[in-house]
Coordinates of C-alpha atoms and ligand atoms in Angstrom, one line a residue:
X155 CA 24.0 17.6 -8.8
X156 CA 27.8 17.3 -8.5
X157 CA 29.4 14.8 -6.1
X158 CA 31.9 16.3 -3.8
X159 CA 35.4 15.4 -4.9
X160 CA 35.9 13.3 -1.9
X161 CA 33.2 10.9 -3.1
X162 CA 34.2 10.5 -6.7
X163 CA 37.9 10.9 -7.1
X164 CA 40.0 7.7 -7.1
X165 CA 40.9 7.0 -3.5
X166 CA 44.6 7.8 -2.9
X167 CA 44.5 7.9 0.9
X168 CA 47.2 5.8 2.4
X169 CA 46.1 2.5 3.9
X170 CA 42.7 2.3 2.1
X171 CA 43.1 -0.3 -0.5
X172 CA 40.4 -0.3 -3.2
X173 CA 37.9 -3.1 -3.4
X174 CA 38.6 -4.4 -6.9
X175 CA 35.5 -5.9 -8.5
X176 CA 35.5 -7.4 -12.0
X177 CA 32.3 -8.4 -13.5
X178 CA 32.1 -11.3 -16.1
X179 CA 30.1 -10.9 -19.3
X180 CA 28.2 -14.1 -18.8
X181 CA 27.3 -16.9 -16.4
X182 CA 24.6 -15.1 -14.3
X183 CA 20.9 -15.7 -14.2
X184 CA 17.7 -14.1 -15.4
X185 CA 15.9 -12.1 -12.8
X186 CA 12.3 -11.7 -12.0
X187 CA 10.6 -8.8 -13.8
X188 CA 8.6 -7.8 -10.7
X189 CA 11.5 -7.1 -8.3
X190 CA 10.1 -4.2 -6.3
X191 CA 6.5 -3.6 -5.4
X192 CA 3.8 -2.5 -3.0
X193 CA 1.7 -4.3 -0.4
X194 CA -1.9 -3.3 0.2
X195 CA -3.4 -3.8 3.6
X196 CA -6.2 -2.1 5.5
X197 CA -4.1 -1.0 8.4
X198 CA -3.0 2.4 9.7
X199 CA -5.9 3.9 7.8
X200 CA -3.8 3.6 4.7
X201 CA -6.9 2.6 2.7
X202 CA -9.9 4.2 4.4
X203 CA -8.6 7.6 5.6
X204 CA -5.6 7.3 3.3
X205 CA -5.2 6.1 -0.3
X206 CA -9.0 5.7 -0.7
X207 CA -9.8 9.4 -1.3
X208 CA -13.1 9.5 0.5
X209 CA -13.0 12.5 2.7
X210 CA -15.9 11.6 5.0
X211 CA -15.1 9.4 8.0
X212 CA -17.9 7.0 9.1
X213 CA -19.9 7.9 6.0
X214 CA -22.4 5.1 6.4
X215 CA -22.3 4.3 10.1
X216 CA -20.9 0.9 9.4
X217 CA -20.2 -1.4 12.4
X218 CA -20.9 -4.7 13.9
X219 CA -20.4 -6.7 17.1
X220 CA -16.7 -6.0 17.1
X221 CA -16.7 -2.3 16.3
X222 CA -20.3 -1.1 17.0
X223 CA -21.9 1.4 14.7
X224 CA -21.5 4.9 16.1
X225 CA -21.6 8.6 15.3
X226 CA -17.9 8.9 15.4
X227 CA -16.6 12.0 13.5
X228 CA -20.1 13.5 13.3
X229 CA -21.3 16.6 15.2
X230 CA -24.6 18.5 15.0
X231 CA -25.0 21.8 13.4
X232 CA -26.8 24.3 15.6
X233 CA -28.5 22.3 18.3
X234 CA -29.7 19.4 16.2
X235 CA -30.1 16.0 17.9
X236 CA -28.2 13.3 16.0
X237 CA -29.5 9.7 16.7
X238 CA -28.2 6.5 15.2
X239 CA -31.1 4.5 13.8
X240 CA -31.7 1.0 12.4
X241 CA -34.9 1.8 10.5
X242 CA -37.3 -0.8 9.3
X243 CA -36.7 0.4 5.7
X244 CA -32.9 1.0 5.7
X245 CA -30.9 2.3 2.7
X246 CA -29.9 -1.3 1.9
X247 CA -29.4 -4.5 3.8
X248 CA -25.7 -3.9 3.6
X249 CA -26.0 -0.4 5.2
X250 CA -28.7 -0.9 7.9
X251 CA -27.7 2.1 10.1
X252 CA -28.4 5.7 9.4
X253 CA -28.5 9.0 11.3
X254 CA -31.6 10.9 12.2
X255 CA -31.1 14.7 12.4
X256 CA -33.7 16.5 14.4
X257 CA -33.8 20.2 14.7
X258 CA -33.9 22.0 18.0
X259 CA -37.1 23.9 18.5
X260 CA -37.2 27.2 16.5
X261 CA -34.2 26.4 14.3
X262 CA -34.3 27.7 10.8
X263 CA -31.2 25.7 9.7
X264 CA -30.1 22.4 11.1
X265 CA -27.8 19.6 10.1
X266 CA -24.7 17.6 10.7
X267 CA -21.0 18.0 10.1
X268 CA -18.1 15.7 9.7
X269 CA -14.5 16.3 10.7
X270 CA -13.0 14.0 8.0
X271 CA -10.1 11.7 8.6
X272 CA -8.7 14.0 11.3
X273 CA -9.0 16.9 9.0
X274 CA -10.2 17.8 5.5
X275 CA -7.9 19.2 2.9
X276 CA -9.7 22.2 1.2
X277 CA -8.3 23.8 -1.9
X278 CA -9.4 25.4 -5.1
X279 CA -10.4 22.2 -6.9
X280 CA -13.6 20.4 -7.6
X281 CA -15.1 18.2 -4.9
X282 CA -17.8 15.7 -5.8
X283 CA -20.3 14.6 -3.2
X284 CA -23.5 12.8 -2.6
X285 CA -25.8 11.7 0.2
X286 CA -28.9 9.7 0.7
X287 CA -31.8 11.2 2.6
X288 CA -35.2 10.0 3.6
X289 CA -38.1 12.1 4.8
X290 CA -40.4 14.6 3.3
X291 CA -38.6 17.9 2.6
X292 CA -39.5 20.7 0.2
X293 CA -36.5 22.9 0.4
X294 CA -32.9 23.2 -0.3
X295 CA -29.9 21.3 1.3
X296 CA -26.7 23.3 1.8
X297 CA -23.5 21.2 1.5
X298 CA -20.5 23.3 2.8
X299 CA -16.8 23.1 3.5
X300 CA -15.9 25.3 6.4
X301 CA -13.0 26.2 8.6
X302 CA -13.3 25.1 12.2
X303 CA -10.7 27.6 13.3
X304 CA -12.2 30.7 11.8
X305 CA -15.7 29.7 10.8
X306 CA -15.0 30.8 7.3
X307 CA -17.1 29.1 4.6
X308 CA -14.9 28.0 1.6
X309 CA -17.7 26.6 -0.6
X310 CA -21.4 25.9 -0.4
X311 CA -23.6 23.9 -2.9
X312 CA -27.3 24.4 -2.8
X313 CA -29.0 21.1 -3.6
X314 CA -32.7 21.1 -4.4
X315 CA -34.4 18.4 -2.3
X316 CA -35.9 15.4 -4.1
X317 CA -36.4 13.8 -0.7
X318 CA -39.7 11.9 0.0
X319 CA -41.3 10.5 3.0
X320 CA -40.8 6.7 2.6
X321 CA -37.8 6.2 0.4
X322 CA -34.1 6.9 0.2
X323 CA -33.2 9.4 -2.5
X324 CA -29.6 10.1 -3.5
X325 CA -28.6 13.7 -4.0
X326 CA -25.5 14.8 -5.8
X327 CA -23.5 18.0 -5.7
X328 CA -20.1 19.5 -6.5
X329 CA -18.2 22.1 -4.5
X330 CA -15.6 24.5 -5.7
X331 CA -13.8 26.4 -2.9
X332 CA -12.9 30.0 -3.6
X333 CA -9.6 29.7 -1.9
X334 CA -7.2 27.2 -0.3
X335 CA -7.7 26.7 3.4
X336 CA -4.6 27.4 5.4
X337 CA -4.8 24.1 7.3
X338 CA -6.9 20.9 7.4
X339 CA -8.9 21.9 10.4
X340 CA -12.1 22.0 8.4
X341 CA -15.5 20.3 8.3
X342 CA -18.0 19.2 5.7
X343 CA -21.6 19.9 6.6
X344 CA -25.1 19.3 5.3
X345 CA -27.9 21.5 6.5
X346 CA -31.6 21.9 5.8
X347 CA -34.5 24.1 6.8
X348 CA -36.5 22.0 9.3
X349 CA -39.6 24.2 8.9
X350 CA -40.1 22.5 5.5
X351 CA -40.0 18.9 6.8
X352 CA -42.8 16.9 8.3
X353 CA -41.6 16.8 11.9
X354 CA -38.3 18.8 11.9
X355 CA -36.2 15.7 11.2
X356 CA -34.6 13.8 8.3
X357 CA -32.6 10.6 8.0
X358 CA -29.3 10.5 6.2
X359 CA -26.9 7.8 5.1
X360 CA -23.9 7.2 2.8
X361 CA -22.6 10.8 2.9
X362 CA -19.7 11.0 0.6
X363 CA -17.2 13.7 -0.6
X364 CA -14.3 13.1 -2.9
X365 CA -11.5 15.5 -4.0
X366 CA -10.1 15.0 -7.5
X367 CA -8.7 11.5 -7.7
X368 CA -5.8 9.8 -9.6
X369 CA -6.8 9.5 -13.2
X370 CA -10.1 11.2 -12.2
X371 CA -11.6 7.8 -11.3
X372 CA -15.0 7.9 -9.5
X373 CA -14.6 6.3 -6.0
X374 CA -10.9 6.7 -6.7
X375 CA -7.5 7.1 -5.0
X376 CA -5.6 10.0 -3.4
X377 CA -3.4 11.7 -5.9
X378 CA -0.3 12.5 -3.8
X379 CA 0.0 8.9 -2.5
X380 CA -0.5 7.5 -6.0
X381 CA 2.2 9.9 -7.3
X382 CA 4.6 8.7 -4.5
X383 CA 4.0 5.1 -5.5
X384 CA 4.3 5.8 -9.2
X385 CA 7.5 7.7 -8.7
X386 CA 8.9 4.7 -6.8
X387 CA 8.5 2.6 -9.9
X388 CA 6.8 -0.5 -8.5
X389 CA 6.2 -3.6 -10.5
X390 CA 3.6 -5.4 -8.4
X391 CA 0.8 -4.9 -5.9
X392 CA 0.1 -7.6 -3.4
X393 CA -3.5 -7.4 -2.0
X394 CA -5.4 -7.7 0.2
X395 CA -2.3 -7.9 2.2
X396 CA -1.4 -9.3 5.5
X397 CA -3.5 -10.2 8.5
X398 CA -6.5 -8.3 7.2
X399 CA -7.1 -11.0 4.6
X400 CA -7.3 -13.7 7.3
X401 CA -9.7 -12.0 9.7
X402 CA -9.7 -12.4 13.4
X403 CA -12.2 -15.3 13.2
X404 CA -13.2 -17.5 10.3
X405 CA -16.5 -15.6 9.7
X406 CA -14.6 -12.4 9.9
X407 CA -12.4 -13.2 6.8
X408 CA -12.0 -10.8 3.9
X409 CA -14.8 -11.6 1.5
X410 CA -14.1 -10.4 -2.1
X411 CA -17.8 -10.4 -3.1
X412 CA -18.7 -8.0 -0.4
X413 CA -16.3 -5.4 -1.7
X414 CA -17.7 -5.0 -5.2
X415 CA -20.6 -3.2 -6.8
X416 CA -22.4 0.0 -5.7
X417 CA -21.2 1.4 -2.4
X418 CA -24.6 1.0 -0.9
X419 CA -24.2 -2.8 -1.3
X420 CA -20.9 -3.0 0.5
X421 CA -21.4 -3.8 4.2
X422 CA -17.8 -3.2 5.2
X423 CA -16.2 -5.3 7.9
X424 CA -14.2 -5.4 11.1
X425 CA -10.5 -5.2 10.1
X426 CA -7.9 -7.1 12.1
X427 CA -6.5 -3.7 12.8
X428 CA -8.9 -2.3 15.3
X429 CA -11.3 -0.5 13.1
X430 CA -14.2 -1.0 10.8
X431 CA -13.5 -0.7 7.0
X432 CA -16.0 0.6 4.5
X433 CA -14.8 -1.7 1.7
X434 CA -15.1 1.3 -0.6
X435 CA -11.6 0.3 -1.6
X436 CA -12.5 -3.1 -2.8
X437 CA -11.4 -5.8 -5.3
X438 CA -12.2 -3.7 -8.4
X439 CA -10.5 -0.7 -7.0
X440 CA -7.4 -2.8 -6.3
X441 CA -7.3 -3.9 -9.9
X442 CA -7.8 -0.3 -11.0
X443 CA -4.9 0.7 -8.8
X444 CA -2.8 -1.9 -10.6
X445 CA -3.9 -0.6 -14.0
X446 CA -3.1 2.9 -13.0
X447 CA 0.4 2.1 -11.9
X448 CA 0.9 -0.5 -14.6
X449 CA 1.9 -3.2 -12.0
X450 CA 1.2 -6.9 -11.8
X451 CA -1.5 -7.9 -9.3
X452 CA -0.5 -10.5 -6.7
X453 CA -3.9 -11.6 -5.6
X454 CA -4.1 -13.1 -2.2
X455 CA -7.0 -15.5 -1.8
X456 CA -8.3 -16.5 1.7
X457 CA -6.7 -19.7 2.7
X458 CA -9.1 -21.2 5.3
X459 CA -7.5 -19.9 8.4
X460 CA -8.1 -17.0 10.8
X461 CA -5.8 -15.2 13.2
X462 CA -7.4 -16.8 16.3
X463 CA -5.9 -20.1 15.1
X464 CA -9.1 -21.6 13.7
X465 CA -8.8 -23.5 10.5
X466 CA -11.5 -24.9 8.2
X467 CA -11.4 -28.7 8.4
X468 CA -10.4 -30.5 5.3
X469 CA -13.8 -32.0 4.8
X470 CA -15.4 -28.5 4.8
X471 CA -12.8 -26.6 2.8
X472 CA -14.2 -27.3 -0.7
X473 CA -16.6 -24.3 -0.8
X474 CA -13.8 -21.9 0.2
X475 CA -11.6 -23.3 -2.6
X476 CA -14.5 -22.7 -4.9
X477 CA -14.9 -19.2 -3.6
X478 CA -11.2 -18.5 -4.6
X479 CA -11.9 -19.9 -8.1
X480 CA -15.0 -17.7 -8.3
X481 CA -12.9 -14.7 -7.4
X482 CA -10.4 -15.5 -10.1
X483 CA -13.2 -16.0 -12.6
X484 CA -14.6 -12.6 -11.5
X485 CA -11.2 -11.1 -12.3
X486 CA -10.2 -13.0 -15.4
X487 CA -13.2 -14.8 -16.9
X488 CA -15.0 -13.8 -20.1
X489 CA -18.3 -12.1 -19.8
X490 CA -19.9 -15.5 -20.7
X491 CA -18.9 -16.9 -17.4
X492 CA -21.0 -16.4 -14.3
X493 CA -18.5 -14.3 -12.4
X494 CA -17.1 -12.6 -15.6
X495 CA -20.7 -11.5 -16.2
X496 CA -20.8 -10.1 -12.6
X497 CA -17.6 -8.1 -13.3
X498 CA -19.2 -6.7 -16.4
X499 CA -22.3 -5.8 -14.4
X500 CA -20.2 -3.8 -12.0
X501 CA -18.7 -1.9 -14.9
X502 CA -15.7 -3.9 -16.1
X503 CA -16.5 -6.0 -19.1
X504 CA -12.8 -6.4 -20.0
X505 CA -11.2 -9.2 -18.0
X506 CA -8.0 -8.5 -16.2
X507 CA -4.9 -10.7 -16.3
X508 CA -3.7 -12.4 -13.2
X509 CA -0.3 -14.1 -13.2
X510 CA 0.3 -14.5 -9.4
X511 CA -2.0 -15.8 -6.7
X512 CA -1.0 -16.2 -3.1
X513 CA -2.9 -18.6 -0.8
X514 CA -3.5 -17.0 2.6
X515 CA -1.1 -14.9 4.7
X516 CA 1.6 -16.0 7.1
X517 CA 0.1 -19.5 7.5
X518 CA 3.2 -20.5 9.4
X519 CA 2.0 -18.4 12.4
X520 CA -0.7 -18.8 15.0
X521 CA -0.8 -22.5 14.7
X522 CA -1.7 -22.5 11.0
X523 CA 1.2 -24.5 9.6
X524 CA 0.1 -28.0 10.3
X525 CA -3.2 -27.7 8.5
X526 CA -1.6 -25.6 5.7
X527 CA 1.0 -28.2 5.1
X528 CA -1.3 -31.2 5.4
X529 CA -4.3 -30.0 3.2
X530 CA -5.1 -26.3 3.0
X531 CA -2.3 -25.2 0.6
X532 CA -2.6 -28.3 -1.5
X533 CA -6.3 -28.0 -2.0
X534 CA -6.1 -24.4 -3.1
X535 CA -3.0 -25.0 -5.2
X536 CA -4.4 -28.0 -7.0
X537 CA -7.7 -26.5 -7.8
X538 CA -6.2 -23.2 -9.1
X539 CA -3.5 -24.9 -11.0
X540 CA -6.0 -27.1 -12.7
X541 CA -8.1 -24.3 -13.9
X542 CA -5.3 -21.7 -14.4
X543 CA -2.2 -23.7 -15.3
X544 CA -0.2 -20.5 -16.1
X545 CA -0.7 -18.8 -12.8
X546 CA 2.3 -18.7 -10.5
X547 CA 0.9 -19.9 -7.1
X548 CA 2.6 -18.8 -3.9
X549 CA 2.3 -20.3 -0.5
X550 CA 2.2 -17.7 2.3
X551 CA 5.3 -19.2 3.9
X552 CA 8.6 -20.8 3.1
X553 CA 8.4 -23.2 6.0
X554 CA 7.3 -26.1 4.0
X555 CA 8.1 -28.3 1.1
X556 CA 6.4 -26.8 -1.9
X557 CA 5.0 -28.5 -5.0
X558 CA 7.0 -28.1 -8.2
X559 CA 7.0 -24.5 -9.5
X560 CA 5.0 -23.2 -6.5
X561 CA 6.6 -20.2 -4.7
X562 CA 6.7 -19.1 -1.1
X563 CA 6.4 -15.8 0.8
X564 CA 9.0 -14.8 3.4
X565 CA 8.4 -11.9 5.8
X566 CA 11.1 -10.2 7.8
X567 CA 10.7 -7.5 10.5
X568 CA 13.9 -7.1 12.4
X569 CA 16.7 -4.9 13.6
X570 CA 19.1 -3.5 11.0
X571 CA 22.1 -5.8 11.9
X572 CA 20.0 -8.9 11.3
X573 CA 19.0 -7.7 7.8
X574 CA 22.7 -7.4 7.1
X575 CA 23.6 -10.8 8.5
X576 CA 21.0 -12.3 6.3
X577 CA 22.7 -11.1 3.1
X578 CA 23.2 -14.7 2.0
X579 CA 19.8 -15.8 3.1
X580 CA 18.6 -16.4 -0.4
X581 CA 21.4 -18.7 -1.4
X582 CA 19.4 -21.6 0.0
X583 CA 16.5 -21.1 -2.5
X584 CA 16.1 -22.4 -6.0
X585 CA 14.3 -20.7 -8.8
X586 CA 12.1 -23.8 -9.1
X587 CA 10.3 -22.5 -6.0
X588 CA 10.6 -18.7 -6.2
X589 CA 10.3 -16.6 -3.1
X590 CA 8.4 -13.4 -2.6
X591 CA 9.7 -11.1 0.1
X592 CA 6.1 -10.1 0.7
X593 CA 6.8 -8.0 3.8
X594 CA 10.1 -6.6 5.0
X595 CA 11.1 -3.7 7.2
X596 CA 13.7 -2.8 9.8
X597 CA 11.4 -2.0 12.7
X598 CA 13.5 -1.5 15.8
X599 CA 16.9 -0.1 16.5
X600 CA 20.1 -2.3 16.8
X601 CA 20.4 -3.6 20.3
X602 CA 16.6 -3.7 20.9
X603 CA 14.5 -6.9 21.0
X604 CA 11.5 -7.0 18.7
X605 CA 8.4 -6.7 20.9
X606 CA 5.5 -8.3 19.1
X607 CA 3.0 -7.2 21.8
X608 CA 3.5 -3.6 20.6
X609 CA 3.9 -3.0 16.9
X610 CA 4.4 0.7 17.4
X611 CA 8.1 0.3 16.5
X612 CA 10.3 3.2 15.2
X613 CA 8.0 5.9 14.0
X614 CA 9.5 6.1 10.5
X615 CA 12.2 4.2 8.6
X616 CA 15.5 5.6 9.6
X617 CA 18.7 5.7 7.5
X618 CA 20.7 2.8 9.0
X619 CA 17.7 0.6 8.9
X620 CA 17.0 1.6 5.3
X621 CA 20.7 0.8 4.3
X622 CA 20.4 -2.5 6.1
X623 CA 17.3 -3.3 4.1
X624 CA 19.2 -2.4 1.0
X625 CA 22.0 -4.9 1.9
X626 CA 19.4 -7.6 2.3
X627 CA 17.7 -6.6 -0.9
X628 CA 21.0 -6.7 -2.8
X629 CA 21.5 -10.2 -1.4
X630 CA 18.1 -11.2 -2.5
X631 CA 18.6 -9.7 -6.0
X632 CA 21.6 -11.9 -6.4
X633 CA 19.4 -15.0 -6.3
X634 CA 17.4 -16.4 -9.2
X635 CA 14.8 -17.4 -6.6
X636 CA 13.8 -13.9 -5.8
X637 CA 10.3 -13.0 -7.2
X638 CA 9.9 -9.5 -5.6
X639 CA 10.3 -7.4 -2.5
X640 CA 8.0 -5.0 -0.7
X641 CA 8.1 -2.9 2.4
X642 CA 5.4 -3.5 4.9
X643 CA 3.1 -2.1 6.1
X644 CA 3.3 0.3 3.2
X645 CA 1.6 3.4 4.4
X646 CA 0.2 5.0 7.6
X647 CA -2.0 7.9 8.5
X648 CA 0.1 9.6 11.2
X649 CA -3.1 10.7 13.0
X650 CA -4.3 7.1 13.5
X651 CA -2.1 4.1 13.0
X652 CA -1.5 0.7 14.4
X653 CA 1.9 -0.2 13.1
X654 CA 4.9 2.0 12.3
X655 CA 7.3 2.4 10.5
X656 CA 5.9 2.5 6.9
X657 CA 7.3 3.3 3.5
X658 CA 5.0 6.3 3.1
X659 CA 3.4 8.4 5.9
X660 CA 0.8 11.1 5.6
X661 CA -2.0 13.0 7.2
X662 CA -5.0 14.8 5.8
X663 CA -2.8 17.4 4.1
X664 CA -1.4 15.9 0.9
X665 CA 1.4 18.5 0.8
X666 CA 2.9 16.9 4.0
X667 CA 3.2 13.3 2.7
X668 CA 6.6 11.8 3.6
X669 CA 8.5 9.5 1.3
X670 CA 10.6 7.6 3.7
X671 CA 14.3 6.9 3.6
X672 CA 13.5 3.4 2.5
X673 CA 11.3 4.7 -0.3
X674 CA 14.4 6.3 -1.8
X675 CA 16.1 2.9 -1.9
X676 CA 13.2 1.2 -3.6
X677 CA 13.0 4.0 -6.0
X678 CA 16.7 3.7 -6.9
X679 CA 16.8 0.0 -7.1
X680 CA 13.5 -0.4 -9.0
X681 CA 14.5 2.1 -11.7
X682 CA 17.7 0.3 -12.2
X683 CA 16.4 -3.1 -13.0
X684 CA 19.0 -5.8 -13.6
X685 CA 17.5 -8.3 -16.1
X686 CA 20.4 -10.7 -15.9
X687 CA 22.9 -10.9 -13.1
X688 CA 26.6 -11.3 -13.8
X689 CA 29.2 -13.1 -11.7
X690 CA 31.7 -10.9 -9.9
X691 CA 35.2 -11.5 -8.7
X692 CA 36.7 -9.4 -6.0
X693 CA 39.8 -8.9 -3.9
X694 CA 37.8 -8.9 -0.7
X695 CA 34.7 -10.5 0.8
X696 CA 31.4 -8.9 1.2
X697 CA 31.1 -6.4 4.0
X698 CA 31.2 -3.5 4.7
X699 CA 30.6 -3.2 0.9
X700 CA 27.7 -5.4 -0.4
X701 CA 26.9 -5.4 -4.1
X702 CA 25.5 -7.1 -7.1
X703 CA 26.2 -6.6 -10.8
X704 CA 24.4 -7.4 -14.0
X705 CA 22.9 -6.1 -17.2
X706 CA 19.8 -4.4 -18.2
X707 CA 19.3 -6.0 -21.6
X708 CA 16.6 -3.5 -22.6
X709 CA 19.1 -0.7 -22.6
X710 CA 22.3 -2.8 -23.0
X711 CA 23.7 -1.1 -19.9
X712 CA 25.7 -2.7 -17.1
X713 CA 24.5 -2.1 -13.6
X714 CA 26.2 -2.2 -10.2
X715 CA 24.2 -1.8 -7.0
X716 CA 25.9 -1.4 -3.7
X717 CA 25.4 -0.5 -0.1
X718 CA 28.0 0.3 2.6
X719 CA 27.0 -0.8 6.1
X720 CA 29.2 0.0 9.1
X721 CA 32.5 0.9 7.5
X722 CA 35.1 2.9 9.5
X723 CA 36.1 4.8 6.4
X724 CA 34.9 5.6 2.8
X725 CA 35.2 2.5 0.7
X726 CA 37.2 2.9 -2.5
X727 CA 35.8 0.8 -5.4
X728 CA 37.6 -0.1 -8.6
X729 CA 35.0 -1.6 -10.9
X730 CA 35.3 -3.2 -14.3
X731 CA 32.9 -5.0 -16.5
X732 CA 34.1 -7.5 -19.0
X733 CA 33.7 -5.9 -22.4
X734 CA 33.3 -2.3 -21.2
X735 CA 36.3 -0.3 -22.4
X736 CA 38.3 2.6 -21.2
X737 CA 36.5 5.9 -21.9
X738 CA 33.1 4.4 -21.4
X739 CA 30.8 6.5 -19.3
X740 CA 28.4 5.7 -16.5
X741 CA 26.0 7.4 -14.2
X742 CA 26.8 7.0 -10.5
X743 CA 24.0 7.8 -8.0
X744 CA 24.8 7.8 -4.3
X745 CA 22.2 8.1 -1.6
X746 CA 23.3 9.3 1.9
X747 CA 21.6 10.9 4.9
X748 CA 22.9 13.3 7.5
X749 CA 23.2 10.5 10.1
X750 CA 22.2 6.9 10.9
X751 CA 19.0 8.0 12.6
X752 CA 17.8 10.4 9.9
X753 CA 14.1 9.9 9.3
X754 CA 11.8 11.5 6.7
X755 CA 8.9 12.9 8.8
X756 CA 5.4 14.0 7.7
X757 CA 5.5 17.7 6.9
X758 CA 9.3 17.9 7.2
X759 CA 12.2 18.2 4.7
X760 CA 13.3 15.1 2.9
X761 CA 16.7 14.3 4.4
X762 CA 18.0 11.8 1.8
X763 CA 20.8 13.3 -0.3
X764 CA 20.9 12.0 -3.8
X765 CA 24.1 12.8 -5.7
X766 CA 24.4 12.0 -9.4
X767 CA 27.6 12.2 -11.4
X768 CA 28.8 11.1 -14.8
X769 CA 32.0 9.2 -14.5
X770 CA 34.4 7.7 -17.1
X771 CA 36.2 4.4 -17.1
X772 CA 39.9 4.9 -16.9
X773 CA 42.7 2.6 -18.0
X774 CA 41.5 -1.0 -18.7
X775 CA 37.9 0.2 -18.4
X776 CA 38.0 0.6 -14.6
X777 CA 35.5 2.9 -12.9
X778 CA 36.9 4.3 -9.7
X779 CA 34.9 5.9 -7.0
X780 CA 34.4 6.0 -3.3
X781 CA 31.3 5.2 -1.3
X782 CA 30.9 6.7 2.2
X783 CA 29.7 4.7 5.2
X784 CA 25.9 4.2 5.2
X785 CA 25.5 4.9 1.5
X786 CA 23.5 3.1 -1.2
X787 CA 24.7 3.5 -4.7
X788 CA 23.9 2.5 -8.3
X789 CA 26.3 2.8 -11.2
X790 CA 24.8 2.3 -14.6
X791 CA 26.9 2.4 -17.8
X792 CA 25.5 4.5 -20.6
X793 CA 25.4 1.4 -22.9
Ligands
AHR134 O1 2.1 -5.5 7.6 C1 1.8 -5.7 9.0 C2 1.5 -7.1 9.3 O2 2.7 -7.8 9.4 C3 0.7 -7.9 8.4 O3 -0.6 -7.8 8.5 C4 1.1 -9.3 8.6 O4 1.1 -10.1 7.5 C5 2.5 -9.2 9.2 O5 2.6 -9.8 10.4

């Protein structure tokens, strides 16, 4: 694309003096190699009902005291009676609930149907499914995808019954729809002929259906969302992120060992985000997610504290520290170790590498700081460091003095102006204690107060908020203390969410996934990685132009990243790099949007305008260009 002349020509307009920036050839600092990443958290149905590609909602009737087991998302076919049961011989101790489907008198076909995660995407592709059934049945099951709107059947698999009276038997099938459905208002159903059962009823559990997944992994991840993340160019994944790690109460914490192995052995749990999770997207799946995107895992281990403010006392914390060590052994230990052997048993003999571990989440909040400072962080830190001296350990806060080499995690949810005023925020930190920006997002409009009682902030990232985040991120990149940055929460299912805005938003239709205005900035910054910063000198102070310069030593290019926030006119820039001569060429990429409130919405056009132009350094090697108000730009020299 060609930039409009207004944007690229040297600024000659009267009264607009150029911002002269000269970049030295040495004297900067090495940067972290994981600068931009992703945060995982079971919130907003971004795991279950989102990235985790399972299409059946409430597939195993999981629930507990907080979110009781129910028949949510299920309806009967014909006039069957569906009843939730806790049988004396359940499918497994982890999945004690099941559904009994009893035919109405005289029915020749009966069954149950699921509406998916507020819709099911049906297209000409292979779906892989399975279900467990108990009860004597000598007939055929029909597994079908159908339109609710028209009643049309897109695909049916005939599955010969292996079902027996007293045991649970798994049945598998595939479905290949003949055509794409015109919308996601579809169901998945299983039916049977009750005349060939003992009493007209059968029990079902763990009913599952997957579309093709990323890298065709079984129990895998949704392709469109993985593609959006891959395209962003992330370098790390922090998991299991946020409050969901902590749990509402101490017993409700996230337990790594309940998220591994066969699905029938995963009980699921009450998330801190108002719904039950299946744990189908568990620890192994997180690591596969990292493998598939080639990103570093930042493994968050539970830190002995729950959101209700309860902390495990010092005298009782030992077993929980050991649990974190066991988790790390599960991930990284050889198959000769107890937990390495467990990993092999669940299908992963090869150990993974873990370089970063974070202890807890936001331990500065809800009254957690005192115990975190006095013993919790230290106990986890010392034990992990002793066994894994090369792991970079992170505290979940920066509000404390950290041991040598330990890092901290800083979260910022705020209005755009406050992101900009924190441009220099990172100057206070030293690389001896690196800082992860583990969660950041502009959440409310300028002039508003953040209301923590209602985390339904702006629905989507909006352009001025994204530009403000860019200013803050540039400020952070200038610091040798920055480890990495991620938007949070990262994703939401627009049909059922607890916290907006997010970096990606989606619904059941993968063609409608929205890459947010902020996504574009992460994409631009991450793909233009500065390996060493370089000092700059300028005629004017930062603001409204904020920038950083440096080198990408892998390509020997010079890089300049900039954002313009609240300028009354285009900002003319005269940029020179020490050692870059007249006639050298560079690529200038400028992101803009129609207005400050532009949002990329699910199912709508992407509003971010990306203009790319080759420019040439003029006399004395100066690159001259203009940047409009509310723009984010990267200039990268060709060598
Ligand atoms: O990402 C949403 C929430 O924000 C996280 O759970 C928590 O860590 C933070 O308060």
